[in-house]
Short mmCIF file of C-alpha atoms in Angstrom, two decimals:
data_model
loop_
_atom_site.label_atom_id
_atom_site.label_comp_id
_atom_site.label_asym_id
_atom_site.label_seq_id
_atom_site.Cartn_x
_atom_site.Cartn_y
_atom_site.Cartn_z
CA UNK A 1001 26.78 8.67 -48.04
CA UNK A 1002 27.80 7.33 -51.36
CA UNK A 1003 24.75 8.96 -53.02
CA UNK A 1004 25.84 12.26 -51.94
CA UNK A 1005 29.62 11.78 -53.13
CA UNK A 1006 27.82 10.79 -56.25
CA UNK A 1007 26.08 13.97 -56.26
CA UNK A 1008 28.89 16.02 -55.22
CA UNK A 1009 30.72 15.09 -58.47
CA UNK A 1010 28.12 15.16 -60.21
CA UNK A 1011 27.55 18.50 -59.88
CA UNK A 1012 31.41 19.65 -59.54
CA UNK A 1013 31.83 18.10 -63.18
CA UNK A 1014 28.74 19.80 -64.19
CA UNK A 1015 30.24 23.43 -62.50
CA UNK A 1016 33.77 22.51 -63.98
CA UNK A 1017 32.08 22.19 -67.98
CA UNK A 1018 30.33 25.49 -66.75
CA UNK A 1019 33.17 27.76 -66.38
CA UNK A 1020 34.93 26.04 -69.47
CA UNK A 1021 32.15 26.43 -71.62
CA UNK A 1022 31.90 30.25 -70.52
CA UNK A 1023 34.86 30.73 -71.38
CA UNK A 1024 35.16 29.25 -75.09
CA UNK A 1025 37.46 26.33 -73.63
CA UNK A 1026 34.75 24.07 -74.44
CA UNK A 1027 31.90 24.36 -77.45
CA UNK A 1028 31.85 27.80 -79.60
CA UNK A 1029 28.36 29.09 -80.22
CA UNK A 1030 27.75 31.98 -78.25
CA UNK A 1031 24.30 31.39 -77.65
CA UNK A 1032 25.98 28.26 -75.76
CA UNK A 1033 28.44 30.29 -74.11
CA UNK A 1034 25.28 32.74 -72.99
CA UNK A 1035 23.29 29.50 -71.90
CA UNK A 1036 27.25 28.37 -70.35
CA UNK A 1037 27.44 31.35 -68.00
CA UNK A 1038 23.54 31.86 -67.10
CA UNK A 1039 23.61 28.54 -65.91
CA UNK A 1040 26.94 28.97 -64.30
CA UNK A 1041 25.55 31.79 -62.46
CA UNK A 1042 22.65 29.94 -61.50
CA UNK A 1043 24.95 26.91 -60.00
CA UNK A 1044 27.33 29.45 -58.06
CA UNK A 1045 23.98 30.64 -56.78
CA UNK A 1046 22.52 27.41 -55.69
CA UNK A 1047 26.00 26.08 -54.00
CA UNK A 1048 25.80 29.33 -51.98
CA UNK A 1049 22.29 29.08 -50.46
CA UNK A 1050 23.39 25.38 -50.46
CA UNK A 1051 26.36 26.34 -48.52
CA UNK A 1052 24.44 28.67 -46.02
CA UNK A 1053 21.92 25.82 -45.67
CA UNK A 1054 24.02 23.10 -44.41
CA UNK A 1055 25.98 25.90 -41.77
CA UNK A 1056 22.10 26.10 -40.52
CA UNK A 1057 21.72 22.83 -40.35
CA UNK A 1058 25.60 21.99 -38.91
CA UNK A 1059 25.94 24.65 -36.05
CA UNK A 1060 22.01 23.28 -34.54
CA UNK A 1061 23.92 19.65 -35.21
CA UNK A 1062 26.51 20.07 -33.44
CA UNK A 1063 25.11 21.95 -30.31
CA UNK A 1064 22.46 19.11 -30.24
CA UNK A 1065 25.48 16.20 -30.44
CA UNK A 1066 27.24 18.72 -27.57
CA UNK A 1067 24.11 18.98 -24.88
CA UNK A 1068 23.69 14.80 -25.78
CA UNK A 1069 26.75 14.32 -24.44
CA UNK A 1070 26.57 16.84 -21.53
CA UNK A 1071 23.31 15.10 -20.07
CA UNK A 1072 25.30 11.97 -20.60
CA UNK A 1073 28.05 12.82 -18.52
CA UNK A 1074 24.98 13.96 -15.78
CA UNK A 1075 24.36 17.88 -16.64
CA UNK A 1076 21.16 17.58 -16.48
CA UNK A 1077 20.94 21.64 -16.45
CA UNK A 1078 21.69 21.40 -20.26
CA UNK A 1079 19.49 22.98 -23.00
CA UNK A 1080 19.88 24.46 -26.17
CA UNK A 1081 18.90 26.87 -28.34
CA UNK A 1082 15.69 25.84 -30.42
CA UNK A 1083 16.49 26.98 -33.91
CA UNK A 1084 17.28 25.74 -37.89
CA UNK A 1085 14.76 24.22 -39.76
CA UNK A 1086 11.81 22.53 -38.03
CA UNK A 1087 12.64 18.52 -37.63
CA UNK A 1088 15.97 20.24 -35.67
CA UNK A 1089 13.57 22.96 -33.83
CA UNK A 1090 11.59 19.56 -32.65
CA UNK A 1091 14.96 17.77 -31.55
CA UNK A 1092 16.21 20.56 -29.54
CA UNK A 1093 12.73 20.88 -27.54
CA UNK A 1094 12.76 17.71 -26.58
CA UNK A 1095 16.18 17.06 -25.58
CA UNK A 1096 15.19 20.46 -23.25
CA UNK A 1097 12.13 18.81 -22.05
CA UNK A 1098 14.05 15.63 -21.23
CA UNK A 1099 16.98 17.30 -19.60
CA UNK A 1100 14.41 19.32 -17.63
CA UNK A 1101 12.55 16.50 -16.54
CA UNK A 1102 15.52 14.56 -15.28
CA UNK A 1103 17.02 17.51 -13.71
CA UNK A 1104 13.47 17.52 -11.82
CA UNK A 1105 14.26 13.45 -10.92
CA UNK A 1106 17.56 14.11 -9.47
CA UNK A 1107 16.54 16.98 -7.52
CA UNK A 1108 13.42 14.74 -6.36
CA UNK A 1109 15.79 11.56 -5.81
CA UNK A 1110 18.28 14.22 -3.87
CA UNK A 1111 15.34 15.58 -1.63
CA UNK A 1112 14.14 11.82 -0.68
CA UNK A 1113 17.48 10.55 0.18
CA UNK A 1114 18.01 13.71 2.72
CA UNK A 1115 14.19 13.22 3.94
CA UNK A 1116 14.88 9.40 4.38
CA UNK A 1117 18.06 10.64 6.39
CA UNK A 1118 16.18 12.86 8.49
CA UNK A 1119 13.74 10.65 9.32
CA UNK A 1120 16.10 7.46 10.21
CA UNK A 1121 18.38 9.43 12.75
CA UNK A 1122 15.51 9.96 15.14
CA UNK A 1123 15.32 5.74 15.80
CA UNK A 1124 18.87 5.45 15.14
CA UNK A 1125 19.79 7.56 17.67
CA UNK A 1126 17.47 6.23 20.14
CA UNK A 1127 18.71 2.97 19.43
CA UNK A 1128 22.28 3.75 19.49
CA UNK A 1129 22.05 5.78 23.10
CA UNK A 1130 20.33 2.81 24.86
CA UNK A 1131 22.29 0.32 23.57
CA UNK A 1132 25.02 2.07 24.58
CA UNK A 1133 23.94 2.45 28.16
CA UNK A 1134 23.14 -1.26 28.12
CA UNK A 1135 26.75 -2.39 27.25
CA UNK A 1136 28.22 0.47 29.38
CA UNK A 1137 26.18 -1.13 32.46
CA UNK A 1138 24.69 2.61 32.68
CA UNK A 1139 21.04 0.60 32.42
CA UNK A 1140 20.28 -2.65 33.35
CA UNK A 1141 18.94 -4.92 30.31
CA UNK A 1142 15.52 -5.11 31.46
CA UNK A 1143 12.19 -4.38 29.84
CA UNK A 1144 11.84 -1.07 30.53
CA UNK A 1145 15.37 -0.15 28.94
CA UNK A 1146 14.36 -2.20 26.01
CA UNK A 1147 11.14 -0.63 25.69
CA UNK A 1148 12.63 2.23 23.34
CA UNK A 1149 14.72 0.16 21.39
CA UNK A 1150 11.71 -2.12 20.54
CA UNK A 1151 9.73 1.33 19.60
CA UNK A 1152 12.66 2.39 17.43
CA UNK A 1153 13.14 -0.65 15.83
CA UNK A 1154 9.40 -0.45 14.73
CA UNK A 1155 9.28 3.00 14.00
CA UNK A 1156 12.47 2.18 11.45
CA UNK A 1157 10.48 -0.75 9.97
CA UNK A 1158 6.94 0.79 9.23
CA UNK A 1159 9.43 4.02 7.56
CA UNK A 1160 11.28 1.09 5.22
CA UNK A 1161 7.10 -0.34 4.53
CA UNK A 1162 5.87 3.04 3.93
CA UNK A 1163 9.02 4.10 0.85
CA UNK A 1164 8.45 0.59 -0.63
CA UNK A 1165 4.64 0.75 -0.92
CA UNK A 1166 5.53 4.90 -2.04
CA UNK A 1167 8.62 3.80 -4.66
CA UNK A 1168 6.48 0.97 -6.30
CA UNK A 1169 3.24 3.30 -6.75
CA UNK A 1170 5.76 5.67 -8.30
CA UNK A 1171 7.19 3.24 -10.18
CA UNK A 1172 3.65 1.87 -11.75
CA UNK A 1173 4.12 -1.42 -9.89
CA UNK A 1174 2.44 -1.31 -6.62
CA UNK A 1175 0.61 -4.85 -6.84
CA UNK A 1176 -2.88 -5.15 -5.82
CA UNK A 1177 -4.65 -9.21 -4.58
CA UNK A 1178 -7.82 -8.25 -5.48
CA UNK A 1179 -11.10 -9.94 -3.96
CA UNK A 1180 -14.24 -8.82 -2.33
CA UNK A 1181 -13.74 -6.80 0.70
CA UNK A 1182 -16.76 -6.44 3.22
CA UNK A 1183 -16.73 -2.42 3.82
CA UNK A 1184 -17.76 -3.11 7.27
CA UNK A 1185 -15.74 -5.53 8.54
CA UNK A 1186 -12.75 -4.30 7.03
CA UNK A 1187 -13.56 -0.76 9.06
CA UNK A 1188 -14.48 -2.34 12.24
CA UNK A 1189 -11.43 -4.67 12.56
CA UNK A 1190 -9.12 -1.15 11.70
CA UNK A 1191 -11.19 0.99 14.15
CA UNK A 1192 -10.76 -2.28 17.00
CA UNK A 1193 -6.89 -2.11 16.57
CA UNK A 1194 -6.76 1.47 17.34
CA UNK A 1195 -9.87 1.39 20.41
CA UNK A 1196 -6.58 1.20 22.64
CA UNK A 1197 -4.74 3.69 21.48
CA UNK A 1198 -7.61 6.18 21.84
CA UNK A 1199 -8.43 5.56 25.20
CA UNK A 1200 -5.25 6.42 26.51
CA UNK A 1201 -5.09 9.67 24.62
CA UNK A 1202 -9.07 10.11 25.92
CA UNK A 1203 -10.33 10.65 22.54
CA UNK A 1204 -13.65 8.62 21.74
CA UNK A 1205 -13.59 6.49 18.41
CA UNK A 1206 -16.52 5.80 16.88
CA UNK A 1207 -17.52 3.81 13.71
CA UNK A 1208 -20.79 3.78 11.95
CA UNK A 1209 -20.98 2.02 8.49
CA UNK A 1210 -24.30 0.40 7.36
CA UNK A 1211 -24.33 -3.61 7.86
CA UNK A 1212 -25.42 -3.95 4.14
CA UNK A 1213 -22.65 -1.48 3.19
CA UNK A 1214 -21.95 -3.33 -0.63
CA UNK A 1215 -18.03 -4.69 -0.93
CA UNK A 1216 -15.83 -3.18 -3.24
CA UNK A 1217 -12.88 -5.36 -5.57
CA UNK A 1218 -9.58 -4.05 -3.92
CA UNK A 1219 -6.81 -5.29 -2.34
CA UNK A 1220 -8.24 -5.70 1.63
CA UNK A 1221 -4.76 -5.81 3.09
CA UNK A 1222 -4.21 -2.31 1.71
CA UNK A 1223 -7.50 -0.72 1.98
CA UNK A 1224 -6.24 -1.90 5.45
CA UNK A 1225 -3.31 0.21 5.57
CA UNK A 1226 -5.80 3.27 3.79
CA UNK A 1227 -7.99 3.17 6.89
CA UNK A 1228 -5.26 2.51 9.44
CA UNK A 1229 -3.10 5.48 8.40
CA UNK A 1230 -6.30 7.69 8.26
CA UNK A 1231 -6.99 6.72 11.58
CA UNK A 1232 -3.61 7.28 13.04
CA UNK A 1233 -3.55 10.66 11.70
CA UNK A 1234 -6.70 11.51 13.01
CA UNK A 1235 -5.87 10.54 16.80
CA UNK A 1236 -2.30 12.37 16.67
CA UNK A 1237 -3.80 15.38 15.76
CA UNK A 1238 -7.22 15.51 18.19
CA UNK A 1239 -6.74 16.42 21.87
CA UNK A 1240 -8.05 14.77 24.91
CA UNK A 1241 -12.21 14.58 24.51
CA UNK A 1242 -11.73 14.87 21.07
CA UNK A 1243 -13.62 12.58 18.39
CA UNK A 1244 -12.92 10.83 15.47
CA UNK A 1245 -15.39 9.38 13.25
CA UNK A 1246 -14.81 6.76 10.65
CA UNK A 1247 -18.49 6.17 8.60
CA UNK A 1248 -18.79 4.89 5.24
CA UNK A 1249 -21.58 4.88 2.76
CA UNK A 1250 -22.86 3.52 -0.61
CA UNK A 1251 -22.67 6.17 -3.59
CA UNK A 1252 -23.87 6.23 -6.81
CA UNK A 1253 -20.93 4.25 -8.61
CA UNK A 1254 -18.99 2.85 -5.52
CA UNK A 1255 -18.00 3.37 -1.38
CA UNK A 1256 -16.84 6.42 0.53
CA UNK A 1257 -15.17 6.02 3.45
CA UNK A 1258 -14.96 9.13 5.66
CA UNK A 1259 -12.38 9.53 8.38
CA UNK A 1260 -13.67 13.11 10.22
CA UNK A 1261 -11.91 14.30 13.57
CA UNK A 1262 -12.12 17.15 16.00
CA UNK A 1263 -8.54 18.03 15.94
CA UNK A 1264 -6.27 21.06 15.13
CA UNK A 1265 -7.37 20.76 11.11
CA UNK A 1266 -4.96 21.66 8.92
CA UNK A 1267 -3.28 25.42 8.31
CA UNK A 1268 -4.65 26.56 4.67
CA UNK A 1269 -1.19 26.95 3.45
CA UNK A 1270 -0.42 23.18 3.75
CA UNK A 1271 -3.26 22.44 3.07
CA UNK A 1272 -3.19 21.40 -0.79
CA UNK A 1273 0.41 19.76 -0.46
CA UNK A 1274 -0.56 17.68 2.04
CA UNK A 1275 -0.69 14.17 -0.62
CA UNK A 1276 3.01 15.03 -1.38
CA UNK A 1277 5.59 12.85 0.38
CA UNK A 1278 7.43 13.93 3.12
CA UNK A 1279 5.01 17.11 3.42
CA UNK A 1280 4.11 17.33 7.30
CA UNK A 1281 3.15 19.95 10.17
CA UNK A 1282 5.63 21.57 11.67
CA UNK A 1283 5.12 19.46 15.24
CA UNK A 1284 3.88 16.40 13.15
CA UNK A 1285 5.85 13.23 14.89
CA UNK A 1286 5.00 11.23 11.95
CA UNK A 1287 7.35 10.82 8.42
CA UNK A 1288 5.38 13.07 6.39
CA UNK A 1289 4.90 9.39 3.78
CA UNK A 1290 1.26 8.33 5.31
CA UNK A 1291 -1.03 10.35 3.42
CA UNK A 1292 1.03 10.26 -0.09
CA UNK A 1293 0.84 6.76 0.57
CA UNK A 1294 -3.09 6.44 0.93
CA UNK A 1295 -3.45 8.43 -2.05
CA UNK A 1296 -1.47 6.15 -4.40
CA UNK A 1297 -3.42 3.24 -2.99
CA UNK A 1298 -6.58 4.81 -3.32
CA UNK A 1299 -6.22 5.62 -7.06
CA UNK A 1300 -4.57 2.18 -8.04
CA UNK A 1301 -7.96 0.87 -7.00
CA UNK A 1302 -9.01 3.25 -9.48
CA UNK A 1303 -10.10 5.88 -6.86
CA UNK A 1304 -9.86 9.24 -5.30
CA UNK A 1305 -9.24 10.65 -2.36
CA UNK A 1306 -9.69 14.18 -0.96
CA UNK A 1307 -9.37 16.13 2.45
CA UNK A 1308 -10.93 19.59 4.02
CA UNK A 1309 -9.79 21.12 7.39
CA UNK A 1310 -10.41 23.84 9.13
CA UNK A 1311 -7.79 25.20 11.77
CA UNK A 1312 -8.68 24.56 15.40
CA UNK A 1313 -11.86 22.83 14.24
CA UNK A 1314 -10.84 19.44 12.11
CA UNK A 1315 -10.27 17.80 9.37
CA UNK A 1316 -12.34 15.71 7.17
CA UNK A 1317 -10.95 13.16 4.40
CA UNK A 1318 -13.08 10.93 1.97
CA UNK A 1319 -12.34 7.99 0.09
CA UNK A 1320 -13.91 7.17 -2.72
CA UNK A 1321 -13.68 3.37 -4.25
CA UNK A 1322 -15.73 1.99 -7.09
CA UNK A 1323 -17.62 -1.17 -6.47
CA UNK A 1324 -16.44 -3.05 -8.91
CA UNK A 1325 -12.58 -3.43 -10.40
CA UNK A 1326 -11.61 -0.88 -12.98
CA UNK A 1327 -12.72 -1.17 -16.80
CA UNK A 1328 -8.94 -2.17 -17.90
CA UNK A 1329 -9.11 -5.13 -15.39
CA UNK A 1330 -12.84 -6.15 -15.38
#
């Protein structure tokens, strides 16, 4: 700041001995007084396109120091215009890229908290009504009226599991206790928790991995959850003498696990969305979180995960795992 003062009267002096030089005030030659007023010329000239210069620079400036302050305040609809000279062309697209993006994360944060709504009235209200009856002395605090306040109460508490596991794998922090996991077991003991469920819906389960299926370096508990989710989508979906098939099998670099069914598959136009959260069926009792949720897993083991479906014949999903931890944690 005080070299530009400096410079300012720097050149004002010089402009000032200028226009007194032109004008015989100061020195008498007239080749000097020539030189005087060619150079005075010259300076007007310069403190013009000077002038212009910093309004090019000054009106960007300013609308940049305006939209700063807008996004601060929470307009996140804010841009500017993406002119002046190039270092201010660069500002200006990416304060619009940032206020895009975090108009994208509000309307994303706005979308979950009205999802997370939706899905917590269901139990609440379920909860609430037979409670209700039970103080009222409508129903008699037995089992039976408890039954659906126990269900509620879980349903509520795997929805509260599922958005932690989904907000730390969008947050980068989803924490993995890595070890050897046994392929086979780990399948078994998931398809054995669920052998109930499918014979009272009358759709067979049936498992075939390999006994010398090799382990993979993941985190068993959630390669758990993986399996279990896959599973439980598969059984909603398939009707009475329906199958579903969970096989896994050594690859070139790693494990795929397959979970196949013989359900209703999956209309095409839902089809690709259906990793996103909160994306369901239209008559899909479950949160819409499970399948986001084994896709985040998946690829924090460093793998990937894909599904194909076929209306009114099934769907198919794979689940491929390397063998070994990723390079950045080997």
């Amino acid at each position: 700041m005080v070299a530009l003062l400096v410079l300012l009267a720097g050149v004002g002096y010089a402009l000032v001995w200028l226009v007194l030089s032109a004008f015989g005030v100061v020195g008498s030659a007239p080749i000097a007084r020539v030189v005087s007023v060619a150079l005075l010329v010259l300076g007007i000239g310069v403190l013009v396109r000077a002038v212009v210069w910093l309004r090019r620079i000054a009106v960007p400036g300013q609308q940049l120091v305006e939209a700063a302050r807008r996004i601060e305040s929470g307009d996140y609809s804010t841009r500017v215009p993406v002119r002046g000279p190039s270092q201010l062309r660069a500002v200006a697209r990416a304060i619009n890229s940032m206020s895009a993006r975090l108009e994208a994360d509000e309307v994303k944060r706005r979308s979950v908290l009205a999802d997370v709504a939706h899905e917590l009235r269901t139990p609440l209200t379920i909860i609430r009504g037979q409670a209700e009856g039970i103080a009222d002395g409508v129903y008699p605090a037995q089992p039976e009226q408890m039954a659906p306040i126990l269900g509620a109460t879980r349903t509520m508490e795997k929805l509260v599991d599922d958005l932690r596991t989904f907000a730390l794998a969008e947050a980068g922090s989803l924490r993995l206790e890595r070890e050897p996991v046994d392929v086979a077991v780990l399948v078994h003991e998931t398809v054995a928790a669920f052998r109930p469920a499918a014979a009272t819906a009358g759709v067979s389960l049936v498992e075939d991995v390999p006994a010398d299926t090799p382990p993979v370096e993941g985190d068993p508990a959630r390669l758990s959850s993986v399996v279990a989710n896959l599973v439980s989508n598969a059984l909603r979906h398939t009707a009475e003498a329906g199958v579903v098939r969970v096989s896994a099998r050594s690859t070139g670099g790693g494990i795929e696990i397959t979970v196949a069914d013989s359900g209703e598959g999956i209309p095409a136009d839902l089809l690709p969305r259906v990793f996103d959260r909160f994306v369901k069926g239209r008559w899909s009792p479950g949160s819409g979180l499970g399948l986001a949720i084994v896709r985040d897993v998946v690829e924090a083991h460093g793998g990937t995960v894909s599904i194909e479906s076929v209306v009114g014949e099934g769907t198919t999903v794979h689940v491929r795992l390397p063998s070994g931890p990723p390079a950045s944690i080997a």
